[in-house]
Amino acid sequence: MAARRPRSANPVKRSRNKREALRLGRDGAAIMGASVLFDSALEHLRGDFRRDEMYVAPLTGATAMAAALAEPRRSKRGRMLEATHLTSVGIGVAGMGFHLRNISRRPSGVSWNNLFYAAPLGAPGALIMSGLFGMVTHRMAQTEGYEHLHGRELAFLTALALVAESGEVALLHFRGVFHDKAMYLPVTLPPLAAAGLMAQAIYPHRQFRRPLTLLLRAVEGLGYVGTGFHAIGVSRNSAGWRNWRQTTLAGPPMPAPISFAGLGKTGRAALDLLAVGEDQPRQNMERAAI
């Protein structure tokens, strides 16, 4: 009598969890693209779009958001979405190069003053991460049996993005001398979540996922609350919202904090994928580990 293949205890629940992880991953990548769209449009408007290349970032952010929200298919459309994600990564890398050149060409070159007030070096990184998250989500939707591997990849990428985002925030909040105690939150909670996700990427373990999920929800909430704080900062400028054409450019960038909401979602998607992968039959688990 032939040996029976091991089966998952609850394939319906596994399928539902994968769909939820796919939704979270897509939403996270889309939020990152939206953050790039609005933040780069605002910052480049402040620079009067004096170079034609400055139009590329908001346009790419819009296409990255649209590609992340589109349902991946096994078709030419799916290949177009994958190409869009790769383009986002490439343009994000090029944008970092442009920003570094902007800093280095100023008097004193790479200095604290230029890092504070020149083109933000880390801003194009959100476009890179949006493309990478979109790629992982796209492949996750098209394959079966690799959920554990994709979960580890997504956990690793989200951890790196959280550290990079916190570093950029730390620099700009240091410029603002941390005048409000709430300014310490985006430089403390996200690195803690990054450490937890990195641990899951290296050695996945169920024991710590529940508190880590709660921490990632807090990071996601931080993105929404941070946007509100930045809106308050804009309103405190001269004439407040009545002079919005100037105060939105002079105040803290409102679209920037929302990227934490996207990272909170992709982190939770990674944990869901790890759980789905651990519910796979043993053959799929071994294949995913290769």
Coordinates of C-alpha atoms in Angstrom, one line a residue:
M1 CA 0.0 0.0 0.0
A2 CA 1.5 3.3 -1.1
A3 CA 2.3 5.8 1.7
R4 CA 0.0 8.7 1.9
R5 CA 1.3 12.2 1.3
P6 CA 1.2 14.5 4.3
R7 CA -1.5 17.1 4.1
S8 CA -2.0 20.5 5.8
A9 CA -4.4 20.4 8.7
N10 CA -6.6 23.1 7.3
P11 CA -6.0 24.0 3.6
V12 CA -8.9 26.4 3.5
K13 CA -7.4 28.4 6.4
R14 CA -4.0 28.3 4.7
S15 CA -5.5 29.7 1.5
R16 CA -7.3 32.4 3.3
N17 CA -4.1 33.4 5.2
K18 CA -2.2 33.6 2.0
R19 CA -4.8 35.9 0.4
E20 CA -4.6 38.1 3.5
A21 CA -0.8 38.2 3.2
L22 CA -1.1 39.0 -0.5
R23 CA -3.5 41.9 0.3
L24 CA -1.3 43.3 3.0
G25 CA 1.8 43.1 0.8
R26 CA 0.0 44.8 -2.1
D27 CA -1.3 47.5 0.2
G28 CA 2.1 48.1 1.8
A29 CA 3.8 48.4 -1.6
A30 CA 1.0 50.8 -2.8
I31 CA 1.3 53.0 0.2
M32 CA 5.1 53.3 -0.3
G33 CA 4.4 54.3 -3.9
A34 CA 1.8 56.8 -2.8
S35 CA 4.3 58.3 -0.3
V36 CA 6.8 58.8 -3.1
L37 CA 4.2 60.3 -5.4
F38 CA 3.0 63.0 -3.0
D39 CA 6.3 63.6 -1.1
S40 CA 8.4 63.9 -4.2
A41 CA 5.8 66.1 -5.9
L42 CA 5.8 68.4 -2.9
E43 CA 9.5 68.5 -2.4
H44 CA 10.2 69.0 -6.1
L45 CA 7.6 71.7 -6.3
R46 CA 9.6 73.4 -3.6
G47 CA 12.5 73.2 -6.0
D48 CA 10.3 74.6 -8.8
F49 CA 11.0 71.5 -10.9
R50 CA 14.0 73.2 -12.3
R51 CA 15.3 70.0 -13.8
D52 CA 13.2 67.8 -16.1
E53 CA 14.4 64.7 -14.2
M54 CA 12.4 66.0 -11.2
Y55 CA 9.2 64.9 -12.9
V56 CA 10.3 61.3 -13.0
A57 CA 9.9 60.5 -9.3
P58 CA 6.2 61.4 -8.8
L59 CA 5.3 59.7 -12.1
T60 CA 7.2 56.6 -11.1
G61 CA 5.6 56.7 -7.6
A62 CA 2.1 56.8 -9.3
T63 CA 2.9 53.8 -11.6
A64 CA 4.4 51.9 -8.6
M65 CA 1.3 52.5 -6.6
A66 CA -0.9 51.4 -9.6
A67 CA 1.2 48.3 -10.2
A68 CA 1.1 47.2 -6.6
L69 CA -2.7 47.5 -6.5
A70 CA -3.2 45.6 -9.8
E71 CA -4.0 41.9 -9.4
P72 CA -1.0 39.9 -10.7
R73 CA -1.8 37.3 -13.4
R74 CA 0.0 34.6 -15.3
S75 CA -0.1 36.7 -18.5
K76 CA 1.6 39.5 -20.4
R77 CA 0.0 41.8 -17.9
G78 CA 1.8 40.1 -15.1
R79 CA 5.1 40.5 -16.9
M80 CA 4.4 44.2 -17.4
L81 CA 3.8 44.6 -13.7
E82 CA 7.0 42.9 -12.9
A83 CA 8.8 45.2 -15.3
T84 CA 7.2 48.2 -13.6
H85 CA 8.5 47.0 -10.2
L86 CA 12.0 46.6 -11.6
T87 CA 11.8 50.1 -13.1
S88 CA 10.8 51.5 -9.8
V89 CA 13.9 50.0 -8.2
G90 CA 16.2 51.3 -11.0
I91 CA 14.8 54.9 -10.8
G92 CA 15.0 54.9 -7.0
V93 CA 18.7 54.0 -7.3
A94 CA 19.2 56.7 -9.9
G95 CA 17.3 59.2 -7.6
M96 CA 19.7 58.5 -4.8
G97 CA 22.6 59.2 -7.1
F98 CA 21.0 62.5 -8.1
H99 CA 20.4 63.5 -4.5
L100 CA 24.0 62.5 -3.5
R101 CA 25.3 64.7 -6.3
N102 CA 23.2 67.6 -5.2
I103 CA 24.7 67.3 -1.7
S104 CA 28.3 66.9 -2.8
R105 CA 28.1 69.9 -5.2
R106 CA 27.1 72.3 -2.4
P107 CA 29.8 74.2 -0.5
S108 CA 31.4 72.0 2.2
G109 CA 30.1 68.9 0.3
V110 CA 28.8 66.1 2.5
S111 CA 28.3 68.0 5.8
W112 CA 25.6 68.2 8.5
N113 CA 24.2 71.4 7.0
N114 CA 23.9 69.9 3.6
L115 CA 22.4 66.7 4.9
F116 CA 19.8 68.7 6.8
Y117 CA 18.8 71.1 4.0
A118 CA 19.9 69.7 0.6
A119 CA 18.0 66.9 -1.3
P120 CA 17.1 64.2 1.2
L121 CA 19.5 61.3 0.5
G122 CA 17.2 58.6 1.8
A123 CA 13.9 59.7 0.1
P124 CA 14.3 57.8 -3.2
G125 CA 14.8 54.6 -1.1
A126 CA 11.0 54.5 -0.6
L127 CA 10.7 54.0 -4.4
I128 CA 13.3 51.2 -4.3
M129 CA 11.4 49.4 -1.5
S130 CA 8.1 49.9 -3.2
G131 CA 9.5 48.1 -6.2
L132 CA 11.1 45.3 -4.2
F133 CA 7.9 44.7 -2.2
G134 CA 5.9 44.7 -5.4
M135 CA 8.2 42.0 -6.8
V136 CA 7.9 39.7 -3.8
T137 CA 4.1 40.1 -3.7
H138 CA 3.9 39.5 -7.5
R139 CA 5.9 36.3 -7.2
M140 CA 4.0 35.2 -4.1
A141 CA 0.7 35.5 -6.1
Q142 CA 2.0 33.4 -9.0
T143 CA 3.7 30.5 -7.1
E144 CA 2.7 27.8 -4.6
G145 CA 4.9 26.2 -2.0
Y146 CA 7.4 29.1 -1.6
E147 CA 5.4 31.0 1.0
H148 CA 8.0 30.4 3.7
L149 CA 10.8 31.7 1.5
H150 CA 8.9 34.7 0.4
G151 CA 8.0 35.5 4.0
R152 CA 11.6 35.5 5.0
E153 CA 12.5 37.7 2.0
L154 CA 9.7 40.1 2.9
A155 CA 10.7 40.2 6.6
F156 CA 14.3 40.9 5.6
L157 CA 13.4 43.7 3.2
T158 CA 11.0 45.3 5.6
A159 CA 13.6 45.3 8.4
L160 CA 16.1 47.1 6.1
A161 CA 13.5 49.6 5.1
L162 CA 12.4 50.3 8.7
V163 CA 16.1 50.9 9.7
A164 CA 16.7 53.2 6.7
E165 CA 13.4 55.1 7.2
S166 CA 14.2 55.6 10.9
G167 CA 17.7 56.9 10.0
E168 CA 16.2 59.5 7.7
V169 CA 13.7 60.5 10.3
A170 CA 16.3 60.7 13.0
L171 CA 18.4 63.1 10.8
L172 CA 15.4 65.4 10.1
H173 CA 14.0 65.3 13.7
F174 CA 17.5 66.1 15.0
R175 CA 17.4 69.1 12.7
G176 CA 14.2 70.0 14.5
V177 CA 16.0 69.4 17.9
F178 CA 13.3 66.9 18.9
H179 CA 11.2 69.8 20.2
D180 CA 8.2 67.5 20.7
K181 CA 8.6 64.2 22.6
A182 CA 6.4 62.5 20.0
M183 CA 9.3 63.0 17.6
Y184 CA 11.2 60.1 19.4
L185 CA 8.5 57.6 18.5
P186 CA 9.5 57.0 14.8
V187 CA 13.2 56.5 15.8
T188 CA 12.4 54.0 18.5
L189 CA 9.4 51.8 17.6
P190 CA 10.4 51.0 14.0
P191 CA 14.0 49.9 14.9
L192 CA 12.5 47.5 17.5
A193 CA 10.1 46.1 14.8
A194 CA 13.1 45.8 12.4
A195 CA 15.0 43.8 15.0
G196 CA 12.1 41.4 15.4
L197 CA 11.6 41.0 11.6
M198 CA 15.3 40.4 11.1
A199 CA 15.2 37.7 13.7
Q200 CA 12.3 36.1 11.9
A201 CA 14.1 36.3 8.6
I202 CA 17.1 34.5 10.0
Y203 CA 15.4 32.1 12.3
P204 CA 11.6 32.0 12.0
H205 CA 10.0 31.2 15.3
R206 CA 6.3 31.3 16.2
Q207 CA 6.8 32.2 19.8
F208 CA 7.4 36.0 19.2
R209 CA 5.1 36.6 16.3
R210 CA 2.1 37.8 18.3
P211 CA 3.9 40.6 20.1
L212 CA 5.8 41.5 16.9
T213 CA 2.4 41.7 15.1
L214 CA 1.2 44.2 17.7
L215 CA 4.4 46.2 17.4
L216 CA 4.0 46.3 13.6
R217 CA 0.4 47.5 14.0
A218 CA 1.8 50.3 16.2
V219 CA 4.3 51.2 13.5
E220 CA 1.4 51.3 11.0
G221 CA -0.6 53.5 13.3
L222 CA 2.5 55.7 13.7
G223 CA 2.3 56.4 10.0
Y224 CA -1.2 57.8 10.2
V225 CA -0.6 59.7 13.5
G226 CA 2.7 61.1 12.1
T227 CA 0.8 62.5 9.1
G228 CA -1.6 64.2 11.6
F229 CA 1.4 65.7 13.6
H230 CA 2.9 67.0 10.4
A231 CA -0.4 68.6 9.4
I232 CA -0.4 70.3 12.8
G233 CA 3.1 71.5 12.1
V234 CA 2.0 73.0 8.8
S235 CA -0.9 74.8 10.5
R236 CA 1.5 76.4 13.0
N237 CA 3.3 78.3 10.3
S238 CA 2.3 81.9 9.5
A239 CA -1.4 82.1 8.5
G240 CA -1.7 78.3 8.7
W241 CA -3.9 76.6 6.2
R242 CA -5.1 80.0 4.9
N243 CA -1.7 80.3 3.3
W244 CA -1.4 76.7 2.4
R245 CA 0.5 77.3 -0.9
Q246 CA 3.5 78.4 1.3
T247 CA 3.0 76.6 4.6
T248 CA 2.7 73.2 3.0
L249 CA 6.1 73.8 1.4
A250 CA 7.7 75.4 4.5
G251 CA 6.3 73.0 7.1
P252 CA 7.1 69.3 7.7
P253 CA 6.4 67.1 4.7
M254 CA 2.9 65.6 5.3
P255 CA 3.2 62.6 2.9
A256 CA 6.4 61.3 4.5
P257 CA 5.2 59.6 7.7
I258 CA 2.6 57.5 5.8
S259 CA 5.5 55.2 4.6
F260 CA 5.6 53.7 8.1
A261 CA 2.0 52.5 7.5
G262 CA 3.1 50.7 4.4
L263 CA 6.1 49.1 6.2
G264 CA 3.8 48.0 9.0
K265 CA 1.6 46.2 6.5
T266 CA 4.5 44.5 4.7
G267 CA 5.9 43.3 8.0
R268 CA 2.6 41.7 8.9
A269 CA 2.4 40.2 5.5
A270 CA 5.8 38.6 6.0
L271 CA 4.6 37.1 9.3
D272 CA 1.4 35.7 7.7
L273 CA 3.5 34.2 4.9
L274 CA 5.8 32.5 7.4
A275 CA 2.7 31.0 9.1
V276 CA 1.3 29.8 5.8
G277 CA 4.7 28.3 4.9
E278 CA 4.8 26.4 8.1
D279 CA 1.3 24.9 7.4
Q280 CA 2.5 23.6 4.0
P281 CA 3.1 19.9 3.5
R282 CA 6.6 18.8 4.4
Q283 CA 7.6 18.4 0.7
N284 CA 6.7 22.1 0.0
M285 CA 8.5 23.2 3.2
E286 CA 11.7 21.5 2.0
R287 CA 11.4 23.0 -1.5
A288 CA 10.8 26.5 -0.1
A289 CA 14.0 26.2 2.0
I290 CA 16.2 25.6 -1.0

